[in-house]
Structure formats: structure tokens, C-alpha cells
GROMACS .gro file of C-alpha atoms in nm:
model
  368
    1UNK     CA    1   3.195  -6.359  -8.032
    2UNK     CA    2   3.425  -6.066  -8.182
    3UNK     CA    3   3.547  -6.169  -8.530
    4UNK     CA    4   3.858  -5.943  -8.484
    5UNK     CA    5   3.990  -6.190  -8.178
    6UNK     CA    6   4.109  -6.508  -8.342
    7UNK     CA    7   4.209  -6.802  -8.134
    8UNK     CA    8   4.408  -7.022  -8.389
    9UNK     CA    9   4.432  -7.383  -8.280
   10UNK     CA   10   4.776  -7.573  -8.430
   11UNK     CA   11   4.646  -7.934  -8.540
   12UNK     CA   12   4.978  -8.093  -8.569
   13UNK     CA   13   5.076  -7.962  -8.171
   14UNK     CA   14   4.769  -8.097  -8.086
   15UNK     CA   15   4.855  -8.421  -8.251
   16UNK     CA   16   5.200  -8.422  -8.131
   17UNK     CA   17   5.098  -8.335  -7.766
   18UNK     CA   18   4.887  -8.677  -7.825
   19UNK     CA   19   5.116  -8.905  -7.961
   20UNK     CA   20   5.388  -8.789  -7.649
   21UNK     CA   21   5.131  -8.923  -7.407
   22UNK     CA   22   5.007  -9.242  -7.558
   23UNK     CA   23   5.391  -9.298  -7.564
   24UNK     CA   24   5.442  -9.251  -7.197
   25UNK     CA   25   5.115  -9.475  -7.091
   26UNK     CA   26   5.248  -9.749  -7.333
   27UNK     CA   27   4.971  -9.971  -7.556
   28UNK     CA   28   4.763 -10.163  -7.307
   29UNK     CA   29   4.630  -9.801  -7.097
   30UNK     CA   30   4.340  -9.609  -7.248
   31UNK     CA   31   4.377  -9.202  -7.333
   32UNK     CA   32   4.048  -8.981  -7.199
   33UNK     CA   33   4.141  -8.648  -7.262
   34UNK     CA   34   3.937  -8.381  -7.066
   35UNK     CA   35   3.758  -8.133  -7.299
   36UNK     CA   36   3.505  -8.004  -7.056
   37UNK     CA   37   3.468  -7.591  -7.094
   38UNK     CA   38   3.525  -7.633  -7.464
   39UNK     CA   39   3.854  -7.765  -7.421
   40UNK     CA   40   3.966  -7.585  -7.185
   41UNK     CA   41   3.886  -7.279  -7.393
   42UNK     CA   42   4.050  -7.371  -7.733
   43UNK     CA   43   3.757  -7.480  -7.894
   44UNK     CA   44   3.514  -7.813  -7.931
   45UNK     CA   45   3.413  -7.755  -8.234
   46UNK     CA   46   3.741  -7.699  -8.408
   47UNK     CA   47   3.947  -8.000  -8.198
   48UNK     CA   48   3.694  -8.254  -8.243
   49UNK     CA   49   3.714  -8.412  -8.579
   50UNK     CA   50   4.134  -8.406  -8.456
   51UNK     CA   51   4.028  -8.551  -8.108
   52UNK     CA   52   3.824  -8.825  -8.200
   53UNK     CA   53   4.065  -8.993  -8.432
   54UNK     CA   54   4.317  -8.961  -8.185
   55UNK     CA   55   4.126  -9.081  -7.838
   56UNK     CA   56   3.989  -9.399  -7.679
   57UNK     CA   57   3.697  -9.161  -7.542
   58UNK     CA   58   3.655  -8.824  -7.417
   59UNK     CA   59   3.552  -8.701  -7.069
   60UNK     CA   60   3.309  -8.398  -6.966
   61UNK     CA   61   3.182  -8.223  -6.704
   62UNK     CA   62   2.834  -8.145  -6.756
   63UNK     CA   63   2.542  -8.359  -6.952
   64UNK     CA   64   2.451  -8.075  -7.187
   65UNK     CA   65   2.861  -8.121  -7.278
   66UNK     CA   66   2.865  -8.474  -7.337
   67UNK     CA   67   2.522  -8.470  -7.542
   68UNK     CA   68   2.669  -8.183  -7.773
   69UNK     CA   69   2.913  -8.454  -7.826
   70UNK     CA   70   2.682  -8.690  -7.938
   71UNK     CA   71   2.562  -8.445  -8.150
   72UNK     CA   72   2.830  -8.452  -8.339
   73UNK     CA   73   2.839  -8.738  -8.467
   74UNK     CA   74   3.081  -8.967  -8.177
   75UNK     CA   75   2.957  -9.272  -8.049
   76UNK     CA   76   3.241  -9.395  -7.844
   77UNK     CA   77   3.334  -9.416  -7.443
   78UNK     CA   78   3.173  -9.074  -7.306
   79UNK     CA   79   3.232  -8.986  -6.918
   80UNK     CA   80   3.048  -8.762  -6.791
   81UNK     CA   81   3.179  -8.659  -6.400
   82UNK     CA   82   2.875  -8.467  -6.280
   83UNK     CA   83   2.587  -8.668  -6.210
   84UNK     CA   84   2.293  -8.501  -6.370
   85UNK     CA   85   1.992  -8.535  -6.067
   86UNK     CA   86   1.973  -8.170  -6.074
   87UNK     CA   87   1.840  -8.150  -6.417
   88UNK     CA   88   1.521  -8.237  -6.578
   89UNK     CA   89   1.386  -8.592  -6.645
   90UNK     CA   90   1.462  -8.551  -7.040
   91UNK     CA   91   1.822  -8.452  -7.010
   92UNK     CA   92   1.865  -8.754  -6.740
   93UNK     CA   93   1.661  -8.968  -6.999
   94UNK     CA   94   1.900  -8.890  -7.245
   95UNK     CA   95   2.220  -8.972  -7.079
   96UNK     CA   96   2.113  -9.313  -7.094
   97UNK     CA   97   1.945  -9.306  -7.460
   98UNK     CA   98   2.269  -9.184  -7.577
   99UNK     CA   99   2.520  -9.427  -7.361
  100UNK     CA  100   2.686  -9.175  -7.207
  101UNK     CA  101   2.847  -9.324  -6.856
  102UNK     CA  102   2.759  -9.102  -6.608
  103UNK     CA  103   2.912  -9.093  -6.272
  104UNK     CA  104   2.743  -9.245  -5.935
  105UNK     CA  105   2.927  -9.088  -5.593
  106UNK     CA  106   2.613  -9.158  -5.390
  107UNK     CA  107   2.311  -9.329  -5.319
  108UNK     CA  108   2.115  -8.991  -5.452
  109UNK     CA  109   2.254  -9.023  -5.765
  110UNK     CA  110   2.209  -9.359  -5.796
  111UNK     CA  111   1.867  -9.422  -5.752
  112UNK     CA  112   1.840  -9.122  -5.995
  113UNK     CA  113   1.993  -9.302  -6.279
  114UNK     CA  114   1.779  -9.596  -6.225
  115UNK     CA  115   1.452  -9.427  -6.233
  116UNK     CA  116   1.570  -9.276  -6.548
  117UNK     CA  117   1.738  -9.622  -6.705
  118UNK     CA  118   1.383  -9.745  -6.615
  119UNK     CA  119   1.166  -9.488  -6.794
  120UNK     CA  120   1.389  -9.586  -7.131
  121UNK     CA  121   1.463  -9.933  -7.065
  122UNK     CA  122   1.788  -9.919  -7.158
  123UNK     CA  123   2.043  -9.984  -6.921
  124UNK     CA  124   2.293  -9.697  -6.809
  125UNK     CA  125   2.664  -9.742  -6.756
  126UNK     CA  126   2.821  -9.572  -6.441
  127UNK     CA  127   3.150  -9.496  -6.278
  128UNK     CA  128   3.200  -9.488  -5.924
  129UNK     CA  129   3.391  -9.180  -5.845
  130UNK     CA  130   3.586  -9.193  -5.474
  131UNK     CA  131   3.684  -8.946  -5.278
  132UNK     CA  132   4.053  -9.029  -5.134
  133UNK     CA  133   4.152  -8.695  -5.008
  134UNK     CA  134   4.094  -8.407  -5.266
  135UNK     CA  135   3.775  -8.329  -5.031
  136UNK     CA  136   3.573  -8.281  -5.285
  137UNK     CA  137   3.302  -8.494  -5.538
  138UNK     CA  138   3.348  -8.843  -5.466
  139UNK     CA  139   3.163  -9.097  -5.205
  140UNK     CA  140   3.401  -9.061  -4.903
  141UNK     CA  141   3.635  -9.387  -4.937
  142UNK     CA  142   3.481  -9.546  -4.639
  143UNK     CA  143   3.122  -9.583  -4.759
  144UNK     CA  144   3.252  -9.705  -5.128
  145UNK     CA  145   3.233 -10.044  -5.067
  146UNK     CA  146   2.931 -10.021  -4.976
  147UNK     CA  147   2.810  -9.848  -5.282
  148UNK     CA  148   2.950 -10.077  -5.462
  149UNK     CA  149   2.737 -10.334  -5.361
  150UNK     CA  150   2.436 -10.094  -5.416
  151UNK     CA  151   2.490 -10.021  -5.743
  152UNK     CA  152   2.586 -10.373  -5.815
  153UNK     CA  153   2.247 -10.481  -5.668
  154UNK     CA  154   2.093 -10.237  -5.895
  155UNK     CA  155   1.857 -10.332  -6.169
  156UNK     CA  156   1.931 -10.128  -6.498
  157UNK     CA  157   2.247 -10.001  -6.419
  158UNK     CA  158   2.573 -10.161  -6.485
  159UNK     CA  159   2.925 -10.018  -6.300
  160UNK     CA  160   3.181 -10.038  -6.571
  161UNK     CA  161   3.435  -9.820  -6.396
  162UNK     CA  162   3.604  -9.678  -6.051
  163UNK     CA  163   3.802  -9.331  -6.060
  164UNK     CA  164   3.945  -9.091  -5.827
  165UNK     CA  165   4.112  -8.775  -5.852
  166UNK     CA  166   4.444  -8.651  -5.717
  167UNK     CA  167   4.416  -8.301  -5.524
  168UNK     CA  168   4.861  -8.223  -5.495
  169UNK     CA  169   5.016  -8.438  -5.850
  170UNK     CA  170   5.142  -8.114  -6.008
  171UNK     CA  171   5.329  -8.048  -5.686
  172UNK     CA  172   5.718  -8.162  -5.663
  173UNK     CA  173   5.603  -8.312  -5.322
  174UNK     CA  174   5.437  -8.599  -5.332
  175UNK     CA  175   5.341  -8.782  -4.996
  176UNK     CA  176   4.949  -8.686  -5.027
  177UNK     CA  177   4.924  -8.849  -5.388
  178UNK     CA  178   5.091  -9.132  -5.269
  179UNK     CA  179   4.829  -9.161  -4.950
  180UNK     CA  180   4.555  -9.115  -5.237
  181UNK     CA  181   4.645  -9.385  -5.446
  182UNK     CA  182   4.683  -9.684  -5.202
  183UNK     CA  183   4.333  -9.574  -5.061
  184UNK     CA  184   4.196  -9.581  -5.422
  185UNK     CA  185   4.428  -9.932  -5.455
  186UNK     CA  186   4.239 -10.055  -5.180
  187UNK     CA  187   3.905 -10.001  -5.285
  188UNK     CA  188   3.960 -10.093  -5.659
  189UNK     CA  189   4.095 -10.449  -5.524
  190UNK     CA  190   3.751 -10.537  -5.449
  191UNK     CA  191   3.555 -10.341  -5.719
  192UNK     CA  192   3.656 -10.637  -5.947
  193UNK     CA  193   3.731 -10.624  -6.310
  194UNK     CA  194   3.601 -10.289  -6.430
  195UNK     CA  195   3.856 -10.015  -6.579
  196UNK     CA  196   4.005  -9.811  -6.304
  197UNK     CA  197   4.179  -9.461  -6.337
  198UNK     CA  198   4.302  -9.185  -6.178
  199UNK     CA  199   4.575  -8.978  -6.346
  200UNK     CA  200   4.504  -8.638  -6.454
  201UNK     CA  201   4.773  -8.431  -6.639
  202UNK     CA  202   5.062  -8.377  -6.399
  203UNK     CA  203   5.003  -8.786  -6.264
  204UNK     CA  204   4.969  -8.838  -6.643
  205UNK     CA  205   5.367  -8.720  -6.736
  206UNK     CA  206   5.503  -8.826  -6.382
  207UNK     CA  207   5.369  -9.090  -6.229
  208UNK     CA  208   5.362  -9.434  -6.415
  209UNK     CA  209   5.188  -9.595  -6.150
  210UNK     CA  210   4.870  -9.385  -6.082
  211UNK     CA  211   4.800  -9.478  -6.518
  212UNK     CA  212   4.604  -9.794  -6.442
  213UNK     CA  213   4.379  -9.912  -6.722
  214UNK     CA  214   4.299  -9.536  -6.819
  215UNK     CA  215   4.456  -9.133  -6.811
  216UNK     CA  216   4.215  -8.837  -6.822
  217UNK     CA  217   4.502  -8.563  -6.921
  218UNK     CA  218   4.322  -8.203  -6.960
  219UNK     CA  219   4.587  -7.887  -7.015
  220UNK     CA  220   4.887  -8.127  -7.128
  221UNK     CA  221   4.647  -8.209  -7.447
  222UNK     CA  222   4.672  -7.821  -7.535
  223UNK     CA  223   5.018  -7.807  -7.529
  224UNK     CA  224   5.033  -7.677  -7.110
  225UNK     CA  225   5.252  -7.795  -6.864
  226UNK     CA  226   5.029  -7.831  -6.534
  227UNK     CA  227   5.349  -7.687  -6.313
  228UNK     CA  228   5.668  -7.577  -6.375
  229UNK     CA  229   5.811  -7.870  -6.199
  230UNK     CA  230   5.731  -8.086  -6.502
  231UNK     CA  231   5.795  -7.900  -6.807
  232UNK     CA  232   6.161  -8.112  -6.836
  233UNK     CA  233   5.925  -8.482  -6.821
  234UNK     CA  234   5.799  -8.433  -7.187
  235UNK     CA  235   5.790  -8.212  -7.488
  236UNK     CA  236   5.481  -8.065  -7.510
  237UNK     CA  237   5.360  -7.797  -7.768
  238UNK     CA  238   5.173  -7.517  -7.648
  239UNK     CA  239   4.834  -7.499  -7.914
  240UNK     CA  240   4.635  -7.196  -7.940
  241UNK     CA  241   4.801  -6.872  -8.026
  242UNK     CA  242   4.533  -6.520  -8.011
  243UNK     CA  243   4.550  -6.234  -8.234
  244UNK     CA  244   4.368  -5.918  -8.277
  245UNK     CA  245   4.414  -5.603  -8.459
  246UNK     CA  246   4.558  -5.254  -8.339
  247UNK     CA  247   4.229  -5.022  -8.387
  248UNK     CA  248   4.444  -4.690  -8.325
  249UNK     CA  249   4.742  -4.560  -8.300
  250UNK     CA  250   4.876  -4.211  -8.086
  251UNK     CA  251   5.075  -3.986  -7.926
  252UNK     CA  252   5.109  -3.902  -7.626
  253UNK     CA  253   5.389  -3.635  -7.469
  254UNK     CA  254   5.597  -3.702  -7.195
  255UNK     CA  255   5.437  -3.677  -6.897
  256UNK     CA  256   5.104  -3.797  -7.032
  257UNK     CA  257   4.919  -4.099  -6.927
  258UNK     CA  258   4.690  -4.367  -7.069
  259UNK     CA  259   4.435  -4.558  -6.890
  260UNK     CA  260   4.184  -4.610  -6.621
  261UNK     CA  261   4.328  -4.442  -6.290
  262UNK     CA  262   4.650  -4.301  -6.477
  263UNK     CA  263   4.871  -4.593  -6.342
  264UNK     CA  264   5.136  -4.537  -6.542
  265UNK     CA  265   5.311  -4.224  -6.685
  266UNK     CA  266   5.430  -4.209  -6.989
  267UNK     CA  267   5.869  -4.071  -6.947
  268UNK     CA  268   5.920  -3.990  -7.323
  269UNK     CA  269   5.737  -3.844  -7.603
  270UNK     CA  270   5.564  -4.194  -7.674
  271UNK     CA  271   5.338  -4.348  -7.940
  272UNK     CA  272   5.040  -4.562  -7.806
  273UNK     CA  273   4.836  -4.859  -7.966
  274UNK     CA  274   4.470  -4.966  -7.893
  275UNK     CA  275   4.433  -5.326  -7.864
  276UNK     CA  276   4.032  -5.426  -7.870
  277UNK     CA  277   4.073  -5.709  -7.592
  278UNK     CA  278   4.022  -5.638  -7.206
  279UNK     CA  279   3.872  -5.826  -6.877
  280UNK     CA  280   3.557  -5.888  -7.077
  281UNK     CA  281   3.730  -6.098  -7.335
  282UNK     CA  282   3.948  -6.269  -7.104
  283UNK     CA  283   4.231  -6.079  -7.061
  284UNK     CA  284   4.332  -6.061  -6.692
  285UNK     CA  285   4.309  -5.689  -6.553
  286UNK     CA  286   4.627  -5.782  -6.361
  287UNK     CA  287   4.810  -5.821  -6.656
  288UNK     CA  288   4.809  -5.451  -6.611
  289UNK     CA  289   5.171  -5.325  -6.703
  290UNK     CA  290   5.284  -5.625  -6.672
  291UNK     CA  291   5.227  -5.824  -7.006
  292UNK     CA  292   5.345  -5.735  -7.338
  293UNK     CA  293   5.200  -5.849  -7.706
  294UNK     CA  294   5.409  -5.887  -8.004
  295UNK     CA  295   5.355  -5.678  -8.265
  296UNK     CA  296   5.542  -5.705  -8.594
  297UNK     CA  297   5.779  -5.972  -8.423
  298UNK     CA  298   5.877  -5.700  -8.142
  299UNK     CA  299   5.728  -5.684  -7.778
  300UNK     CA  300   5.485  -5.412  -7.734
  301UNK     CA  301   5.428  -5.383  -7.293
  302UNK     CA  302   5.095  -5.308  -7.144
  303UNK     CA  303   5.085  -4.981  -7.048
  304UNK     CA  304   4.806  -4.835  -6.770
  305UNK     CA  305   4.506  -5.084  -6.706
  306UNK     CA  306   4.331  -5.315  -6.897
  307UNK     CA  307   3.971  -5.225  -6.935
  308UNK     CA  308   3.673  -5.468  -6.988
  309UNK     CA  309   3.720  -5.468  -7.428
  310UNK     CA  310   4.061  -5.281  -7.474
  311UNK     CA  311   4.408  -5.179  -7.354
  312UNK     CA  312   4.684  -4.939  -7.451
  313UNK     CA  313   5.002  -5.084  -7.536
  314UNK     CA  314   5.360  -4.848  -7.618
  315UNK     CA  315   5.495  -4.909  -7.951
  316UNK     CA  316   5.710  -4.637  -7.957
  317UNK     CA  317   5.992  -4.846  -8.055
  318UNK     CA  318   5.844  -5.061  -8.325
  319UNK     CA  319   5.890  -4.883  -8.651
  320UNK     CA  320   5.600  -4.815  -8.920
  321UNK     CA  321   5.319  -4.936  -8.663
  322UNK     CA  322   4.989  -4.845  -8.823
  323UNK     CA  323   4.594  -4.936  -8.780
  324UNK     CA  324   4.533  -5.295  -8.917
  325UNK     CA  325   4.854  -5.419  -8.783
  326UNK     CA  326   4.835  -5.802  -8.660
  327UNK     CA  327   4.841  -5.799  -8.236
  328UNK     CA  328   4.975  -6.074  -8.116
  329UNK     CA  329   4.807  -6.130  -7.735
  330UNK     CA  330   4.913  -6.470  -7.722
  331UNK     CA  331   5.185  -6.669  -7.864
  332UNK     CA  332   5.233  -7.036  -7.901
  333UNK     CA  333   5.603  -7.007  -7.858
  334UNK     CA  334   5.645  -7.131  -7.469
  335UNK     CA  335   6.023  -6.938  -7.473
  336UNK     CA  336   5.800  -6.616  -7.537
  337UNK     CA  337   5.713  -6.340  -7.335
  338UNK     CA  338   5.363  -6.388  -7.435
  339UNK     CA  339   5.301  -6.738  -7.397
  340UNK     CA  340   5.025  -6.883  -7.202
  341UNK     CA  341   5.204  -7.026  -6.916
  342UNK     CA  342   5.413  -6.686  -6.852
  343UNK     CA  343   5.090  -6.499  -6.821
  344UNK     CA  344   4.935  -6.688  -6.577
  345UNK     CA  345   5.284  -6.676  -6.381
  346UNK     CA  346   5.249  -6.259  -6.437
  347UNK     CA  347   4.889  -6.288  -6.333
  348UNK     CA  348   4.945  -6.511  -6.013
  349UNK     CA  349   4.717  -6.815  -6.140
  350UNK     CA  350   4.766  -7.160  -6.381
  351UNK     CA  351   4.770  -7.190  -6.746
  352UNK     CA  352   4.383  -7.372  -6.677
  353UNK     CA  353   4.257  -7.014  -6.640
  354UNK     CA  354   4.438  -6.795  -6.899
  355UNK     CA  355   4.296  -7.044  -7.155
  356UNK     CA  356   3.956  -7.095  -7.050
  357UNK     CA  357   3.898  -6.763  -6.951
  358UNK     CA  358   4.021  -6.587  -7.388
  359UNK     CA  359   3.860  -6.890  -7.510
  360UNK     CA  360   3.438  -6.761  -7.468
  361UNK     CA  361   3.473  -6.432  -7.663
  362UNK     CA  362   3.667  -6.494  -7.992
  363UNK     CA  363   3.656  -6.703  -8.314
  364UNK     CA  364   3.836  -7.038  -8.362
  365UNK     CA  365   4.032  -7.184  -8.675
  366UNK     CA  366   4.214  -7.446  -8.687
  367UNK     CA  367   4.548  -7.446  -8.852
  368UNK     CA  368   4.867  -7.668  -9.002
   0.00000   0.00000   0.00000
């Protein structure tokens, strides 16, 4: 961690992005948000005394994720969407010590969460994730019936849920969601009364019908629109804004250059400032003269490449720029130039990996 990058974290956006989406899933549907990766990069430890007064339960990816949650003191509705037969007897152990629901999506899994339910004698609570097109984790939907009746049959385990995930609901077209969800209707009518969901972020905002009895919404919690086709559905508020501190401040003549591989060339006499966040911290490489920061309320471009724990930026027009000024790298402002979901549009990718990408090499505060 490098105590001169600071990720601050608004509360009240965070709140705010909360109370829009309980209002579109109306009273009787269930909000899971997603805070696997330390939420997405913006920080467990600083969202989760905000989270857990705000959620009906939180969903993870790994074990060692939902046990840190534990840790902390939460003893509600924990999903947990990789099965955890890869890991050692006393993490499986603990899954079910700790009710944490873990997910079933084959017979593998299953008869690994027995044997441990049996060496605590406590019963574990599973979800039956279903594959319905997305190609990926899931029991295909054809053998899901079937494992239904396994795990049903089970001794020590209890199936309290049935999920499935959408591979194409942040896209404007929407034919292979739709295919998706009357598979997944299908199955669910015979799972019986257990909760069902399915909606991630973008099915979340969209598409009232996919909500069920539960939403899992990941980026839209932090404020990010999952595609630019949606950012008109609901007013979200973008959460985390990064700053660091200029470390230097030159000259260089016209015709100089600054950089690895001299990409760009300086036209004018110019003054250059040396941000102390690169690749290693984060900060796409192809943001490479490309981005700008903002410092003292002006834009400040990217100039030649950004290396692994710095970059060069041109502040020849920003007056009285000095060592110890405030860098701001990201801004929380979704009209600015420097806003999450603009970089990952400069950078060819999706909000998902601007965040979680700054989020493993800076400090966290939370704020308002």
C-alpha cells in the first residue's frame, strides 16, 4: 500500500446508489450486493459498516472472502459462488460452522459439502447455480433437475436457493437474456419454494422481470453504470475518487521528450509534473497520452507512457503548480474527463476493471 495514493470512498453516494435500487426492486425483492475483490476495488473494510446496514446479505466469490466477512462481525445471508472443494478440509469446515451458503453446480461439489456438514454436524445451506447460456459455472440446465433431487436427497445439506447468471444484460439487445431467463423459469418452477435470482447490475436497472425474490447488483452499488446504454435508467453516483501528489515538477524545451520510448514530443517550451502512480498501481499503460488528471481544478493530459509507479503529465498551462500539489487521477464527477467510466472507454475495457485494478495499491477513507 502507498500512503500517498488515496482512494476516498463517498458514504452518502454509496447510500444513495442503494436507496435508487431498493426503489426500483420495490419492498417484497431482497438486495445482495456483490463485494467480491474488495468491492470491486473500493474497499471492504471501509464500505462495510455502510453495507451492512443497508443490505439483506452480501455475496462473494471466494471462501477466504466470505469468512473475512464473518470476521467482522456480520451474521446475516452470506453467498458464496465458488464452491470451495479445492481447498482444505478446515476452510470447507468452516463454511458450514459459520453459515455461509455456499454454492452446489455439481455432484463434486456436493458430496464435498456433505462430508464437510458431516465432520461438524451442522447442516450447510446451498444454492444451486444453473448454467442457461453464459457457458460458464453452473450445472448445464439439462442435468439441474436432476441435481435437484440429489441435493434434496442429501443428508446435512439443505437447498435454500436457485440462481443463474445473465452473460448479454448490459447489451441494448436483448434476445439471449430473454432465452436465459425462461430456461432458468423453467427449472425454478419445479425447484419449489426456495428464493430464486438472477439479476446482476445491468438486469438489476432494466429488467423488472429477471428481479425475482432477490438482485445481486455489483458496479451499480459504486456508483458505475454497467454500459452506456443504461446510464439514462437511474441516477447513480459514481463513489471513489483517487488522489496522489505531484513529486516533481520541470522543464523541458521544445523539442524535448518525456517517457519510456519518447512517444510524444514536447512542441513548446513546456513544464512537466511527476505523478507517483503507473501500471503497477493500476493505472492502465494505455492510458498513455490519452488520459488527463486534474490538478488545481484544471486538466493536466498524460504525456509519453505510463510506467509501472509514475507518469509525466504537462502542466504548462496551470499556473503556480508546485511539489505537494493535490493530483487528481480519478474523479467522482461522471461529466469529467477523469471519471471512471471515461477511462475505461479511453482504455478499451469496462468500469469493472479501472476500479478493481487502482483499488490493491492505495489507502482507503471513507468520506461525507
Amino acid at each position: 500500500m502507498k500512503n500517498y495514493l488515496t482512494a476516498s470512498i463517498s458514504e452518502s453516494a454509496v447510500r444513495h446508489n442503494m436507496a435508487q435500487l431498493r426503489r426500483l426492486i420495490g419492498p417484497g425483492v431482497k438486495l445482495c450486493p456483490v463485494v467480491k475483490d474488495d468491492c470491486f476495488g473500493h474497499g471492504m473494510d471501509v464500505l462495510y459498516p455502510v453495507l451492512a446496514e443497508l443490505t439483506d446479505g452480501f455475496a462473494v466469490a471466494a471462501p477466504l472472502e466470505a469468512l473475512a466477512l464473518r470476521g467482522k462481525g456480520y451474521h446475516g445471508f452470506i453467498l458464496c459462488f465458488l464452491s470451495a472443494y479445492f481447498d482444505d478440509f478446515k476452510i470447507q469446515d468452516e463454511l458450514v460452522w459459520q453459515e455461509i451458503t455456499q454454492t452446489v453446480m455439481s455432484t463434486s461439489a456436493l458430496e464435498s459439502i456433505q462430508a464437510a456438514a458431516r465432520r461438524v454436524g451442522k447442516t450447510a445451506r446451498v444454492h444451486l447455480k444453473v448454467d442457461t447460456g453464459m457457458g460458464r459455472l453452473g450445472v448445464p440446465a439439462r442435468q439441474a433437475v436432476a441435481l435437484i433431487e440429489q441435493i434434496n436427497a442429501a443428508d446435512e445439506v439443505e437447498l435454500t436457493g436457485i440462481y443463474t447468471h445473465f452473460a448479454t444484460a448490459d447489451e441494448a439487445e436483448r434476445s439471449a437474456t430473454f432465452r436465459q431467463l425462461e430456461l432458468f423459469r423453467s427449472i425454478v418452477a419445479v425447484a419449489g419454494g426456495i428464493t430464486r435470482h438472477a439479476a446482476n447490475s445491468a438486469a438489476t436497472l432494466d429488467l423488472p422481470e429477471t428481479h425475482f425474490d432477490m438482485v445481486r447488483p455489483g458496479i451499480a452499488v459504486y456508483g458505475c453504470h454497467p454500459s452506456d446504454h443504461l446510464t439514462s435508467t437511474v441516477e447513480l453516483r459514481p463513489c471513489m475518487s483517487v488522489k496522489a501528489k505531484l513529486i516533481a515538477v520541470k522543464r523541458i524545451p521544445a523539442g524535448g521528450y518525456s517517457g519510456y520510448g519518447l512517444t510524444h514530443r514536447y512542441d513548446r517550451d513546456s513544464r512537466v509534473g511527476v505523478v507517483p502512480i503507473g501500471y503497477g498501481d493500476g493505472y492502465f499503460r494505455n492510458l498513455s497520452n490519452k488520459a488527463v488528471v486534474r490538478i488545481n481544478g484544471m486538466d493536466a493530459p498524460v504525456r509519453g507512457r505510463v510506467s509501472m509507479d509514475q507518469m509525466t503529465v504537462d502542466v504548462t498551462d496551470i499556473p503556480d503548480v508546485k511539489v505537494g500539489d493535490d493530483v487528481e487521477v480519478i474523479s467522482s464527477d461522471p461529466t469529467a474527463p477523469n471519471c471512471v467510466e471515461n477511462l475505461a472507454r479511453l482504455a478499451g475495457t469496462i468500469p469493472y476493471e479501472i476500479t478493481c485494478h487502482l483499488g490493491h495499491n492505495m489507502r482507503h477513507e471513507l468520506v461525507d
